[in-house]
């Protein structure tokens, strides 16, 4: 959308359009990755997805928000975080703008795990307040084939490990410090059967779980893995986006619901 004029935006067919708002972060990613890692991921995966989507489709991307809620990394240099309230307000304001411009569908495409909870809360509030259809896709929620990243690594490698390092090696190789690739895996598996970072979560900041600032094994990373991940993510995201383009929330309810009333069954 940034290349369009005001008049061109006015003339877009709004009814069947999809607006995508990418959301990243600027935060420490260990001794080897740039602080812009999550914003790079969200922008690059989205660009990859557009390689699989016809230019004729009525899909428009807003500029990425390069900051997120990164208070779990607050003590480390290079972290610039919105508070929960700030991120919430920014997302609400931009969503109201999407509605004011006449659009009906908004996809929040997110590259940072620390944003997820805020996005879920805001998405429902926006839906109730504006009537927009709001969708959320997280880069971290896209399928990661085990053939590319081993299962043990995905178990704990949620920040600056094999996965993210491979992706940045693919898109910005000159920004990766290959002489400083760390490995750090917290002792959770020895301490608890169910406390992890996805299922059975607990409130943490990076100082509780990592000295180096990463979780995972960056030494496993390669550019080739990153290329393969972008390809897989691009294909999957493209198919999610096309799915969303067709989706209408008013059709979710079946038309054959039977309600029991005092007067009898009403179809
Ligand atoms: Zn990250």
Short mmCIF file of C-alpha atoms and ligand atoms in Angstrom, two decimals, residues 25 27-29 33-39 41 73 111-113 158-160 163-164, ligand 1:
data_model
loop_
_atom_site.label_atom_id
_atom_site.label_comp_id
_atom_site.label_asym_id
_atom_site.label_seq_id
_atom_site.Cartn_x
_atom_site.Cartn_y
_atom_site.Cartn_z
CA UNK A 25 10.31 -6.40 17.22
CA UNK A 27 15.30 -6.75 20.69
CA UNK A 28 18.48 -8.58 21.62
CA UNK A 29 18.97 -11.88 19.82
CA UNK A 33 22.07 -11.98 15.41
CA UNK A 34 20.87 -8.42 14.72
CA UNK A 35 18.31 -6.83 17.02
CA UNK A 36 16.08 -6.42 13.95
CA UNK A 37 15.77 -10.22 13.53
CA UNK A 38 12.01 -10.57 14.16
CA UNK A 39 11.16 -7.66 11.83
CA UNK A 41 11.61 -12.49 9.51
CA UNK A 73 14.46 -8.74 27.00
CA UNK A 111 7.13 -12.23 13.91
CA UNK A 112 7.69 -12.03 17.68
CA UNK A 113 6.45 -14.52 20.29
CA UNK A 158 12.70 -20.50 20.58
CA UNK A 159 15.08 -17.54 20.43
CA UNK A 160 18.23 -17.06 18.38
CA UNK A 163 15.76 -21.74 13.34
CA UNK A 164 16.17 -17.95 13.54
ZN1 LIG B 1 13.25 -13.63 17.40
#
